[in-house]
PDB file of C-alpha atoms in Angstrom:
ATOM      1  CA  MET A   1     -57.018  20.059   8.224  1.00 50.00           C
ATOM      2  CA  ASN A   2     -54.833  21.397   5.408  1.00 50.00           C
ATOM      3  CA  LYS A   3     -52.962  23.561   7.904  1.00 50.00           C
ATOM      4  CA  LEU A   4     -52.317  20.487  10.081  1.00 48.00           C
ATOM      5  CA  ARG A   5     -50.979  18.527   7.098  1.00 52.00           C
ATOM      6  CA  TYR A   6     -48.725  21.462   6.229  1.00 49.00           C
ATOM      7  CA  LEU A   7     -47.328  21.583   9.756  1.00 48.00           C
ATOM      8  CA  ILE A   8     -46.709  17.814   9.792  1.00 45.00           C
ATOM      9  CA  THR A   9     -44.936  17.988   6.420  1.00 46.00           C
ATOM     10  CA  LEU A  10     -42.843  20.954   7.546  1.00 44.00           C
ATOM     11  CA  VAL A  11     -41.765  19.207  10.750  1.00 41.00           C
ATOM     12  CA  PHE A  12     -40.872  16.060   8.771  1.00 41.00           C
ATOM     13  CA  PHE A  13     -38.563  17.960   6.424  1.00 41.00           C
ATOM     14  CA  LEU A  14     -36.981  19.927   9.263  1.00 41.00           C
ATOM     15  CA  ILE A  15     -36.102  16.619  10.922  1.00 40.00           C
ATOM     16  CA  ILE A  16     -34.922  14.719   7.840  1.00 38.00           C
ATOM     17  CA  ILE A  17     -32.917  17.424   6.044  1.00 35.00           C
ATOM     18  CA  PRO A  18     -30.072  17.551   8.622  1.00 38.00           C
ATOM     19  CA  PHE A  19     -29.526  13.800   8.176  1.00 32.00           C
ATOM     20  CA  TYR A  20     -29.122  14.152   4.413  1.00 32.00           C
ATOM     21  CA  SER A  21     -26.920  17.197   4.853  1.00 34.00           C
ATOM     22  CA  SER A  22     -24.725  15.379   7.360  1.00 32.00           C
ATOM     23  CA  GLU A  23     -24.346  12.373   5.044  1.00 32.00           C
ATOM     24  CA  SER A  24     -23.443  14.620   2.127  1.00 32.00           C
ATOM     25  CA  GLN A  25     -20.950  16.535   4.258  1.00 34.00           C
ATOM     26  CA  GLU A  26     -19.309  13.271   5.362  1.00 34.00           C
ATOM     27  CA  HIS A  27     -18.873  12.207   1.740  1.00 35.00           C
ATOM     28  CA  ASN A  28     -17.414  15.585   0.830  1.00 41.00           C
ATOM     29  CA  ASN A  29     -15.001  15.507   3.755  1.00 44.00           C
ATOM     30  CA  SER A  30     -13.736  12.047   2.824  1.00 51.00           C
ATOM     31  CA  SER A  31     -13.116  13.238  -0.736  1.00 65.00           C
ATOM     32  CA  ALA A  32     -11.734  16.671   0.135  1.00 80.00           C
ATOM     33  CA  ILE A  33      -8.071  15.727  -0.259  1.00 90.00           C
ATOM     34  CA  VAL A  34      -8.387  13.797  -3.524  1.00 94.00           C
ATOM     35  CA  ASP A  35     -10.653  16.498  -4.982  1.00 93.00           C
ATOM     36  CA  SER A  36      -8.249  19.315  -4.096  1.00 95.00           C
ATOM     37  CA  GLN A  37      -6.280  21.187  -6.734  1.00 96.00           C
ATOM     38  CA  ASP A  38      -3.024  20.285  -4.981  1.00 96.00           C
ATOM     39  CA  PHE A  39      -3.853  16.596  -5.343  1.00 97.00           C
ATOM     40  CA  LYS A  40      -4.737  16.949  -9.020  1.00 97.00           C
ATOM     41  CA  ASP A  41      -1.617  18.987  -9.781  1.00 98.00           C
ATOM     42  CA  TYR A  42       0.623  16.434  -8.061  1.00 98.00           C
ATOM     43  CA  TRP A  43      -0.930  13.105  -9.059  1.00 98.00           C
ATOM     44  CA  TYR A  44      -2.525  13.841 -12.430  1.00 98.00           C
ATOM     45  CA  ASP A  45       0.429  15.460 -14.196  1.00 96.00           C
ATOM     46  CA  GLY A  46       1.293  12.397 -16.307  1.00 97.00           C
ATOM     47  CA  LYS A  47       4.357  11.495 -14.246  1.00 98.00           C
ATOM     48  CA  ALA A  48       5.290   9.177 -11.392  1.00 99.00           C
ATOM     49  CA  GLU A  49       6.883   9.883  -8.045  1.00 99.00           C
ATOM     50  CA  ILE A  50       9.994   7.696  -7.670  1.00 99.00           C
ATOM     51  CA  THR A  51      11.770   7.496  -4.317  1.00 99.00           C
ATOM     52  CA  SER A  52      14.854   5.470  -3.449  1.00 99.00           C
ATOM     53  CA  TYR A  53      15.636   4.233   0.064  1.00 99.00           C
ATOM     54  CA  LYS A  54      18.756   2.856   1.693  1.00 99.00           C
ATOM     55  CA  LEU A  55      17.975  -0.596   3.063  1.00 99.00           C
ATOM     56  CA  GLU A  56      19.170  -2.825   5.881  1.00 99.00           C
ATOM     57  CA  GLN A  57      17.302  -6.100   5.344  1.00 98.00           C
ATOM     58  CA  ALA A  58      16.984  -8.873   7.918  1.00 97.00           C
ATOM     59  CA  ARG A  59      17.494 -12.293   6.337  1.00 96.00           C
ATOM     60  CA  TYR A  60      18.949 -15.574   7.657  1.00 95.00           C
ATOM     61  CA  GLY A  61      19.573 -14.015  11.069  1.00 95.00           C
ATOM     62  CA  GLU A  62      21.791 -11.251   9.652  1.00 96.00           C
ATOM     63  CA  LEU A  63      21.386  -7.732   8.243  1.00 97.00           C
ATOM     64  CA  HIS A  64      22.138  -7.180   4.556  1.00 98.00           C
ATOM     65  CA  GLU A  65      22.570  -3.904   2.676  1.00 98.00           C
ATOM     66  CA  GLY A  66      20.395  -3.104  -0.303  1.00 98.00           C
ATOM     67  CA  TYR A  67      17.902  -0.599  -1.623  1.00 98.00           C
ATOM     68  CA  VAL A  68      14.188  -0.096  -2.129  1.00 99.00           C
ATOM     69  CA  VAL A  69      12.408   1.971  -4.764  1.00 99.00           C
ATOM     70  CA  LEU A  70       8.808   3.112  -4.290  1.00 99.00           C
ATOM     71  CA  VAL A  71       7.025   4.175  -7.471  1.00 99.00           C
ATOM     72  CA  PHE A  72       3.650   5.887  -7.014  1.00 99.00           C
ATOM     73  CA  VAL A  73       1.520   6.808 -10.032  1.00 99.00           C
ATOM     74  CA  THR A  74      -2.192   7.164 -10.828  1.00 98.00           C
ATOM     75  CA  GLU A  75      -3.744   4.956 -13.511  1.00 98.00           C
ATOM     76  CA  ASP A  76      -7.085   4.057 -15.056  1.00 97.00           C
ATOM     77  CA  PHE A  77      -7.974   0.541 -13.933  1.00 97.00           C
ATOM     78  CA  SER A  78     -10.574  -2.004 -15.028  1.00 97.00           C
ATOM     79  CA  LYS A  79     -12.934  -2.982 -12.217  1.00 95.00           C
ATOM     80  CA  SER A  80     -13.944  -6.232 -13.914  1.00 96.00           C
ATOM     81  CA  LYS A  81     -10.593  -7.441 -15.287  1.00 97.00           C
ATOM     82  CA  GLN A  82      -8.476  -5.771 -12.583  1.00 97.00           C
ATOM     83  CA  VAL A  83      -5.797  -4.663 -15.035  1.00 97.00           C
ATOM     84  CA  LYS A  84      -4.613  -1.301 -16.319  1.00 96.00           C
ATOM     85  CA  LEU A  85      -6.884  -0.057 -19.084  1.00 96.00           C
ATOM     86  CA  ASP A  86      -5.277   0.429 -22.491  1.00 95.00           C
ATOM     87  CA  HIS A  87      -8.151   2.623 -23.701  1.00 94.00           C
ATOM     88  CA  PRO A  88      -9.996   4.095 -20.686  1.00 92.00           C
ATOM     89  CA  GLN A  89     -12.141   6.258 -22.957  1.00 92.00           C
ATOM     90  CA  ASN A  90     -13.831   3.051 -24.155  1.00 92.00           C
ATOM     91  CA  ALA A  91     -14.334   1.530 -20.701  1.00 90.00           C
ATOM     92  CA  LYS A  92     -18.054   2.438 -20.480  1.00 90.00           C
ATOM     93  CA  GLY A  93     -18.226   2.612 -16.693  1.00 92.00           C
ATOM     94  CA  ASP A  94     -15.734  -0.167 -16.031  1.00 95.00           C
ATOM     95  CA  ASP A  95     -12.935   2.278 -15.202  1.00 96.00           C
ATOM     96  CA  VAL A  96     -11.790   3.395 -11.786  1.00 97.00           C
ATOM     97  CA  LYS A  97      -8.917   5.731 -10.971  1.00 97.00           C
ATOM     98  CA  VAL A  98      -6.301   4.032  -8.773  1.00 98.00           C
ATOM     99  CA  LEU A  99      -3.091   5.020  -7.069  1.00 99.00           C
ATOM    100  CA  LYS A 100      -0.601   2.296  -7.951  1.00 99.00           C
ATOM    101  CA  LEU A 101       2.417   1.482  -5.833  1.00 99.00           C
ATOM    102  CA  ASN A 102       5.287  -0.511  -7.287  1.00 99.00           C
ATOM    103  CA  ARG A 103       7.719  -1.451  -4.520  1.00 99.00           C
ATOM    104  CA  ILE A 104      11.053  -2.870  -5.700  1.00 99.00           C
ATOM    105  CA  LYS A 105      13.462  -4.333  -3.146  1.00 99.00           C
ATOM    106  CA  LYS A 106      16.960  -5.654  -3.886  1.00 98.00           C
ATOM    107  CA  PHE A 107      19.555  -6.954  -1.447  1.00 98.00           C
ATOM    108  CA  ASP A 108      22.435  -9.431  -1.485  1.00 97.00           C
ATOM    109  CA  THR A 109      22.787 -12.396   0.861  1.00 97.00           C
ATOM    110  CA  GLY A 110      26.375 -13.534   0.447  1.00 95.00           C
ATOM    111  CA  ILE A 111      26.915 -14.626  -3.156  1.00 98.00           C
ATOM    112  CA  TYR A 112      23.334 -14.259  -4.388  1.00 97.00           C
ATOM    113  CA  ARG A 113      20.805 -11.471  -4.697  1.00 98.00           C
ATOM    114  CA  TYR A 114      17.154 -11.198  -3.762  1.00 98.00           C
ATOM    115  CA  SER A 115      14.955  -9.249  -6.163  1.00 98.00           C
ATOM    116  CA  MET A 116      11.443  -8.661  -4.845  1.00 99.00           C
ATOM    117  CA  MET A 117       8.535  -6.577  -6.122  1.00 99.00           C
ATOM    118  CA  ASP A 118       4.993  -5.719  -5.063  1.00 98.00           C
ATOM    119  CA  SER A 119       2.256  -3.894  -6.968  1.00 99.00           C
ATOM    120  CA  VAL A 120      -0.721  -2.431  -5.100  1.00 99.00           C
ATOM    121  CA  PHE A 121      -3.803  -0.951  -6.784  1.00 99.00           C
ATOM    122  CA  THR A 122      -5.917   1.227  -4.476  1.00 99.00           C
ATOM    123  CA  PRO A 123      -8.888   3.300  -5.707  1.00 98.00           C
ATOM    124  CA  VAL A 124      -8.397   7.044  -5.303  1.00 98.00           C
ATOM    125  CA  TYR A 125     -11.979   7.513  -4.083  1.00 96.00           C
ATOM    126  CA  MET A 126     -11.936   5.261  -1.048  1.00 94.00           C
ATOM    127  CA  ASP A 127     -15.363   6.445   0.107  1.00 93.00           C
ATOM    128  CA  GLU A 128     -16.809   4.812  -3.009  1.00 95.00           C
ATOM    129  CA  TYR A 129     -14.320   1.910  -3.257  1.00 96.00           C
ATOM    130  CA  PRO A 130     -13.076   1.264   0.300  1.00 96.00           C
ATOM    131  CA  ASN A 131     -10.927  -1.790  -0.500  1.00 97.00           C
ATOM    132  CA  THR A 132      -7.773  -2.224  -2.549  1.00 98.00           C
ATOM    133  CA  LEU A 133      -8.625  -4.105  -5.725  1.00 99.00           C
ATOM    134  CA  LYS A 134      -5.456  -6.077  -6.359  1.00 99.00           C
ATOM    135  CA  VAL A 135      -1.999  -6.900  -4.998  1.00 99.00           C
ATOM    136  CA  THR A 136       0.770  -8.848  -6.714  1.00 99.00           C
ATOM    137  CA  SER A 137       4.037  -9.910  -5.115  1.00 99.00           C
ATOM    138  CA  SER A 138       7.017 -11.746  -6.593  1.00 98.00           C
ATOM    139  CA  SER A 139      10.417 -12.863  -5.371  1.00 98.00           C
ATOM    140  CA  GLN A 140      13.420 -14.071  -7.350  1.00 98.00           C
ATOM    141  CA  GLU A 141      16.706 -15.419  -6.034  1.00 97.00           C
ATOM    142  CA  TRP A 142      19.114 -18.169  -7.052  1.00 96.00           C
ATOM    143  CA  CYS A 143      17.060 -20.919  -5.402  1.00 94.00           C
ATOM    144  CA  GLY A 144      13.963 -20.088  -7.438  1.00 95.00           C
ATOM    145  CA  SER A 145      10.993 -17.752  -7.772  1.00 96.00           C
ATOM    146  CA  THR A 146       7.610 -17.271  -6.119  1.00 97.00           C
ATOM    147  CA  PHE A 147       4.492 -15.298  -7.009  1.00 98.00           C
ATOM    148  CA  THR A 148       1.384 -14.314  -5.049  1.00 98.00           C
ATOM    149  CA  GLN A 149      -1.696 -12.424  -6.230  1.00 99.00           C
ATOM    150  CA  LEU A 150      -4.732 -11.154  -4.322  1.00 99.00           C
ATOM    151  CA  ASN A 151      -7.872 -10.129  -6.215  1.00 99.00           C
ATOM    152  CA  LEU A 152     -10.887  -8.520  -4.576  1.00 98.00           C
ATOM    153  CA  ASP A 153     -14.217 -10.173  -5.346  1.00 97.00           C
ATOM    154  CA  SER A 154     -17.688 -10.094  -3.799  1.00 94.00           C
ATOM    155  CA  ASN A 155     -16.695 -12.566  -1.073  1.00 92.00           C
ATOM    156  CA  GLY A 156     -13.311 -11.154  -0.098  1.00 98.00           C
ATOM    157  CA  TYR A 157      -9.864 -11.745  -1.567  1.00 99.00           C
ATOM    158  CA  GLU A 158      -9.034 -14.652  -3.846  1.00 98.00           C
ATOM    159  CA  VAL A 159      -5.398 -15.579  -3.260  1.00 98.00           C
ATOM    160  CA  ARG A 160      -3.270 -17.457  -5.767  1.00 98.00           C
ATOM    161  CA  SER A 161       0.186 -18.465  -4.612  1.00 97.00           C
ATOM    162  CA  PHE A 162       2.947 -20.199  -6.581  1.00 96.00           C
ATOM    163  CA  SER A 163       6.170 -21.409  -4.985  1.00 94.00           C
ATOM    164  CA  TYR A 164       9.100 -23.709  -5.745  1.00 91.00           C
ATOM    165  CA  PHE A 165       9.005 -25.028  -2.142  1.00 87.00           C
ATOM    166  CA  GLU A 166       7.301 -28.436  -1.878  1.00 88.00           C
ATOM    167  CA  SER A 167       5.662 -27.505   1.417  1.00 85.00           C
ATOM    168  CA  GLU A 168       4.046 -24.462  -0.222  1.00 87.00           C
ATOM    169  CA  GLY A 169       3.481 -25.499  -3.844  1.00 87.00           C
ATOM    170  CA  ASP A 170       0.718 -23.919  -5.935  1.00 95.00           C
ATOM    171  CA  ARG A 171      -2.406 -22.913  -4.042  1.00 95.00           C
ATOM    172  CA  THR A 172      -5.661 -21.021  -4.463  1.00 97.00           C
ATOM    173  CA  PHE A 173      -7.676 -19.991  -1.406  1.00 98.00           C
ATOM    174  CA  SER A 174      -9.894 -17.184  -0.117  1.00 98.00           C
ATOM    175  CA  LEU A 175      -9.548 -14.640   2.672  1.00 98.00           C
ATOM    176  CA  GLN A 176     -12.290 -12.515   4.156  1.00 98.00           C
ATOM    177  CA  LYS A 177     -12.349  -8.862   3.185  1.00 98.00           C
ATOM    178  CA  GLU A 178     -10.114  -7.014   5.660  1.00 98.00           C
ATOM    179  CA  VAL A 179      -7.597  -4.203   5.435  1.00 98.00           C
ATOM    180  CA  LEU A 180      -4.332  -5.190   3.735  1.00 99.00           C
ATOM    181  CA  GLU A 181      -0.971  -4.253   5.197  1.00 99.00           C
ATOM    182  CA  ASP A 182       0.158  -3.682   1.611  1.00 99.00           C
ATOM    183  CA  GLU A 183      -2.461  -0.960   1.134  1.00 98.00           C
ATOM    184  CA  LEU A 184      -1.348   1.092   4.145  1.00 99.00           C
ATOM    185  CA  TRP A 185       1.249   2.768   1.939  1.00 98.00           C
ATOM    186  CA  THR A 186      -1.293   3.929  -0.631  1.00 99.00           C
ATOM    187  CA  ARG A 187      -3.750   4.945   2.090  1.00 98.00           C
ATOM    188  CA  ILE A 188      -1.061   7.163   3.595  1.00 99.00           C
ATOM    189  CA  ARG A 189      -0.521   8.894   0.264  1.00 98.00           C
ATOM    190  CA  LEU A 190      -4.256   9.305  -0.407  1.00 98.00           C
ATOM    191  CA  GLU A 191      -5.694  10.078   3.016  1.00 96.00           C
ATOM    192  CA  PRO A 192      -3.815   9.253   6.244  1.00 97.00           C
ATOM    193  CA  GLU A 193      -6.997   9.682   8.278  1.00 95.00           C
ATOM    194  CA  SER A 194      -8.311   6.523   6.596  1.00 95.00           C
ATOM    195  CA  LEU A 195      -5.681   4.422   8.372  1.00 98.00           C
ATOM    196  CA  PRO A 196      -7.319   1.972  10.793  1.00 98.00           C
ATOM    197  CA  VAL A 197      -6.381   2.283  14.474  1.00 98.00           C
ATOM    198  CA  GLY A 198      -6.977   0.184  17.562  1.00 98.00           C
ATOM    199  CA  ARG A 199      -7.495  -3.582  17.549  1.00 99.00           C
ATOM    200  CA  ILE A 200      -7.885  -4.511  13.901  1.00 99.00           C
ATOM    201  CA  LYS A 201      -8.166  -7.513  11.639  1.00 99.00           C
ATOM    202  CA  ILE A 202      -5.531  -7.308   8.923  1.00 99.00           C
ATOM    203  CA  ILE A 203      -3.971  -9.369   6.146  1.00 99.00           C
ATOM    204  CA  PRO A 204      -0.164  -9.125   6.509  1.00 98.00           C
ATOM    205  CA  ALA A 205       2.088  -7.918   3.699  1.00 98.00           C
ATOM    206  CA  ALA A 206       2.708 -10.438   0.935  1.00 97.00           C
ATOM    207  CA  MET A 207       6.440  -9.675   0.960  1.00 97.00           C
ATOM    208  CA  ALA A 208       6.634 -10.236   4.723  1.00 96.00           C
ATOM    209  CA  SER A 209       4.777 -13.509   4.277  1.00 95.00           C
ATOM    210  CA  ARG A 210       7.396 -14.597   1.763  1.00 94.00           C
ATOM    211  CA  LEU A 211      10.389 -13.653   3.927  1.00 94.00           C
ATOM    212  CA  THR A 212       8.956 -15.361   7.017  1.00 92.00           C
ATOM    213  CA  HIS A 213       7.578 -18.368   5.074  1.00 88.00           C
ATOM    214  CA  LYS A 214       4.207 -17.799   6.744  1.00 91.00           C
ATOM    215  CA  GLU A 215       0.995 -18.398   4.814  1.00 93.00           C
ATOM    216  CA  LEU A 216      -1.238 -15.372   4.353  1.00 97.00           C
ATOM    217  CA  GLU A 217      -4.178 -15.304   6.733  1.00 98.00           C
ATOM    218  CA  VAL A 218      -6.259 -12.738   8.580  1.00 98.00           C
ATOM    219  CA  GLU A 219      -4.487 -11.755  11.800  1.00 98.00           C
ATOM    220  CA  ILE A 220      -5.099  -9.456  14.758  1.00 99.00           C
ATOM    221  CA  ALA A 221      -2.871  -6.437  15.322  1.00 99.00           C
ATOM    222  CA  GLU A 222      -2.765  -3.276  17.393  1.00 99.00           C
ATOM    223  CA  ALA A 223      -2.585  -0.219  15.128  1.00 99.00           C
ATOM    224  CA  SER A 224      -1.689   3.307  16.224  1.00 99.00           C
ATOM    225  CA  LEU A 225      -1.210   6.675  14.536  1.00 99.00           C
ATOM    226  CA  GLY A 226       0.595   9.553  16.208  1.00 98.00           C
ATOM    227  CA  GLN A 227       3.092  12.352  15.906  1.00 97.00           C
ATOM    228  CA  ASN A 228       6.745  11.404  15.567  1.00 97.00           C
ATOM    229  CA  PRO A 229       8.400  12.211  18.930  1.00 97.00           C
ATOM    230  CA  ASP A 230      11.557  13.504  17.240  1.00 96.00           C
ATOM    231  CA  ASP A 231       9.968  15.694  14.552  1.00 97.00           C
ATOM    232  CA  SER A 232       6.586  17.429  14.834  1.00 97.00           C
ATOM    233  CA  ASN A 233       6.343  17.569  11.028  1.00 98.00           C
ATOM    234  CA  LEU A 234       6.210  13.772  10.804  1.00 99.00           C
ATOM    235  CA  MET A 235       3.692  11.090  11.728  1.00 99.00           C
ATOM    236  CA  ASN A 236       4.233   7.468  12.748  1.00 99.00           C
ATOM    237  CA  TYR A 237       1.881   4.614  11.915  1.00 99.00           C
ATOM    238  CA  LYS A 238       2.634   1.413  13.796  1.00 99.00           C
ATOM    239  CA  LEU A 239       1.386  -2.174  13.717  1.00 99.00           C
ATOM    240  CA  VAL A 240       2.057  -4.811  16.371  1.00 99.00           C
ATOM    241  CA  TYR A 241       0.854  -8.318  15.460  1.00 98.00           C
ATOM    242  CA  ASP A 242      -0.506 -10.486  18.261  1.00 97.00           C
ATOM    243  CA  ASP A 243       0.644 -13.947  17.213  1.00 94.00           C
ATOM    244  CA  SER A 244       4.029 -13.327  15.627  1.00 93.00           C
ATOM    245  CA  GLY A 245       5.024 -10.221  17.594  1.00 94.00           C
ATOM    246  CA  ARG A 246       6.123  -8.696  14.299  1.00 97.00           C
ATOM    247  CA  THR A 247       6.031  -4.895  14.239  1.00 98.00           C
ATOM    248  CA  MET A 248       5.908  -2.424  11.359  1.00 99.00           C
ATOM    249  CA  LYS A 249       6.374   1.345  11.716  1.00 99.00           C
ATOM    250  CA  ILE A 250       5.986   3.766   8.798  1.00 99.00           C
ATOM    251  CA  THR A 251       7.094   7.384   9.193  1.00 99.00           C
ATOM    252  CA  PHE A 252       5.600   9.945   6.818  1.00 99.00           C
ATOM    253  CA  SER A 253       5.200  13.705   6.449  1.00 99.00           C
ATOM    254  CA  LYS A 254       2.204  15.283   8.174  1.00 98.00           C
ATOM    255  CA  THR A 255       1.190  17.447   5.215  1.00 97.00           C
ATOM    256  CA  PHE A 256       0.335  16.723   1.581  1.00 97.00           C
ATOM    257  CA  PRO A 257       1.665  14.880  -0.397  1.00 98.00           C
ATOM    258  CA  TYR A 258       2.419  12.772   2.709  1.00 98.00           C
ATOM    259  CA  GLU A 259       5.831  11.517   1.589  1.00 99.00           C
ATOM    260  CA  ILE A 260       7.023   8.269   3.140  1.00 99.00           C
ATOM    261  CA  ILE A 261      10.266   9.076   4.934  1.00 99.00           C
ATOM    262  CA  SER A 262      11.277   5.728   6.414  1.00 99.00           C
ATOM    263  CA  TRP A 263      10.014   2.464   7.853  1.00 99.00           C
ATOM    264  CA  GLU A 264      11.115  -0.250  10.249  1.00 99.00           C
ATOM    265  CA  GLU A 265      10.025  -3.869  10.461  1.00 98.00           C
ATOM    266  CA  THR A 266      11.019  -6.095  13.390  1.00 98.00           C
ATOM    267  CA  TYR A 267      10.570  -9.872  13.401  1.00 96.00           C
ATOM    268  CA  LEU A 268      12.336 -13.177  14.062  1.00 94.00           C
ATOM    269  CA  SER A 269      14.799 -13.756  11.213  1.00 95.00           C
ATOM    270  CA  GLY A 270      16.670 -16.965  10.485  1.00 90.00           C
ATOM    271  CA  PHE A 271      16.128 -20.612  11.310  1.00 89.00           C
ATOM    272  CA  GLY A 272      16.930 -22.792  14.305  1.00 88.00           C
ATOM    273  CA  ALA A 273      19.870 -21.699  16.435  1.00 85.00           C
ATOM    274  CA  ASN A 274      20.637 -18.836  14.040  1.00 82.00           C
ATOM    275  CA  ALA A 275      17.239 -17.170  14.490  1.00 91.00           C
ATOM    276  CA  LYS A 276      17.381 -13.635  15.878  1.00 94.00           C
ATOM    277  CA  THR A 277      14.953 -10.781  16.361  1.00 97.00           C
ATOM    278  CA  LEU A 278      16.214  -8.157  13.919  1.00 98.00           C
ATOM    279  CA  THR A 279      14.942  -4.883  12.505  1.00 98.00           C
ATOM    280  CA  THR A 280      14.798  -4.153   8.794  1.00 99.00           C
ATOM    281  CA  LYS A 281      15.216  -0.414   8.146  1.00 99.00           C
ATOM    282  CA  ALA A 282      14.640   1.707   5.049  1.00 99.00           C
ATOM    283  CA  THR A 283      15.537   5.413   4.966  1.00 99.00           C
ATOM    284  CA  ARG A 284      14.681   7.854   2.189  1.00 99.00           C
ATOM    285  CA  ASN A 285      17.569   8.711  -0.126  1.00 98.00           C
ATOM    286  CA  LYS A 286      16.517  10.503  -3.356  1.00 98.00           C
ATOM    287  CA  VAL A 287      13.261  11.571  -5.046  1.00 98.00           C
ATOM    288  CA  LEU A 288      12.560  11.966  -8.765  1.00 98.00           C
ATOM    289  CA  ILE A 289       9.363  13.012 -10.557  1.00 98.00           C
ATOM    290  CA  SER A 290       9.479  11.452 -14.016  1.00 98.00           C
ATOM    291  CA  ASP A 291       7.613   9.753 -16.844  1.00 98.00           C
ATOM    292  CA  TYR A 292      10.113   6.927 -16.379  1.00 98.00           C
ATOM    293  CA  TRP A 293       8.465   4.683 -18.981  1.00 97.00           C
ATOM    294  CA  ASN A 294       9.776   7.076 -21.642  1.00 98.00           C
ATOM    295  CA  GLN A 295      13.294   7.202 -20.140  1.00 97.00           C
ATOM    296  CA  ASN A 296      14.575   3.922 -21.586  1.00 97.00           C
ATOM    297  CA  LYS A 297      17.651   4.878 -23.628  1.00 97.00           C
ATOM    298  CA  PRO A 298      21.275   4.305 -22.551  1.00 96.00           C
ATOM    299  CA  LEU A 299      21.668   8.052 -21.985  1.00 96.00           C
ATOM    300  CA  ASP A 300      18.808   7.947 -19.490  1.00 96.00           C
ATOM    301  CA  ARG A 301      20.915   5.909 -17.059  1.00 95.00           C
ATOM    302  CA  VAL A 302      21.960   9.227 -15.566  1.00 96.00           C
ATOM    303  CA  LEU A 303      18.535   9.249 -13.906  1.00 97.00           C
ATOM    304  CA  ARG A 304      19.532   6.172 -11.905  1.00 96.00           C
ATOM    305  CA  GLU A 305      22.476   8.149 -10.588  1.00 95.00           C
ATOM    306  CA  LYS A 306      20.087  10.928  -9.575  1.00 96.00           C
ATOM    307  CA  LEU A 307      18.208   8.323  -7.556  1.00 98.00           C
ATOM    308  CA  GLY A 308      21.428   7.016  -6.017  1.00 96.00           C
ATOM    309  CA  LEU A 309      21.030   3.654  -7.769  1.00 95.00           C
ATOM    310  CA  ASN A 310      24.531   2.802  -8.922  1.00 77.00           C
ATOM    311  CA  ARG A 311      24.359  -0.953  -8.314  1.00 61.00           C
TER     312      ARG A 311
END
């Protein structure tokens, strides 16, 4: 009888152990990049990666020159307050490491300038925290300013939107928890294999929503990831939205640290008879690794020249 119990117990463990091992291996594989020494050396050195891009921006049925700056940096973030922690050592379990993207876009339309900015806060360990925690997006031009913020909660994303347009006004509403177009950029930098492919539900970019005057909502898109046909060292990630026909293509390097080389965004720009299908293009210009928050003296303006930002 004891021998029979022993055999049953042995068979049970032989069956169950591979499942636990497989689950553990899956977790380790999903964390392999962010746990690597290369990742730590690059992203935890107390500096930010700053990249400037030359911009052709579609607006009012025309293309306008400008520039974009992408600032990537890791930070300690509060899970409950969804803000950067001033004293992470006192967080007592409320802290989470995030990769923050600040995207600054500036372009002129005739006499006046658009100044737009997004901030995206994506947890480094996406296997543990699979959704971006927060996105903010603002736009300023001579007509007025707008601001949109998405906060992740237990039900999805709470969206707060403020606009000077009467038809838009100030609103608060909820969206179901789906992938954000704004987080694709941070996902690329953290782990490109985490990018969703196929028919997906997605919340479009807040900045695109502003430029097209389209309210944020969950949409359907076809997503694909593949090698760039012109350069085997690069990858392309592409979105094609069903309803609007808008497309977004991001080109990035195949190997760590997965630098973003360029992107293109095609959509109907303008109003009425002046509306045209145009393509916004951004192409990498200069890269700087810097603790920019300490470079705030007049003499530090030379760093803007190094980034090709002379405007």
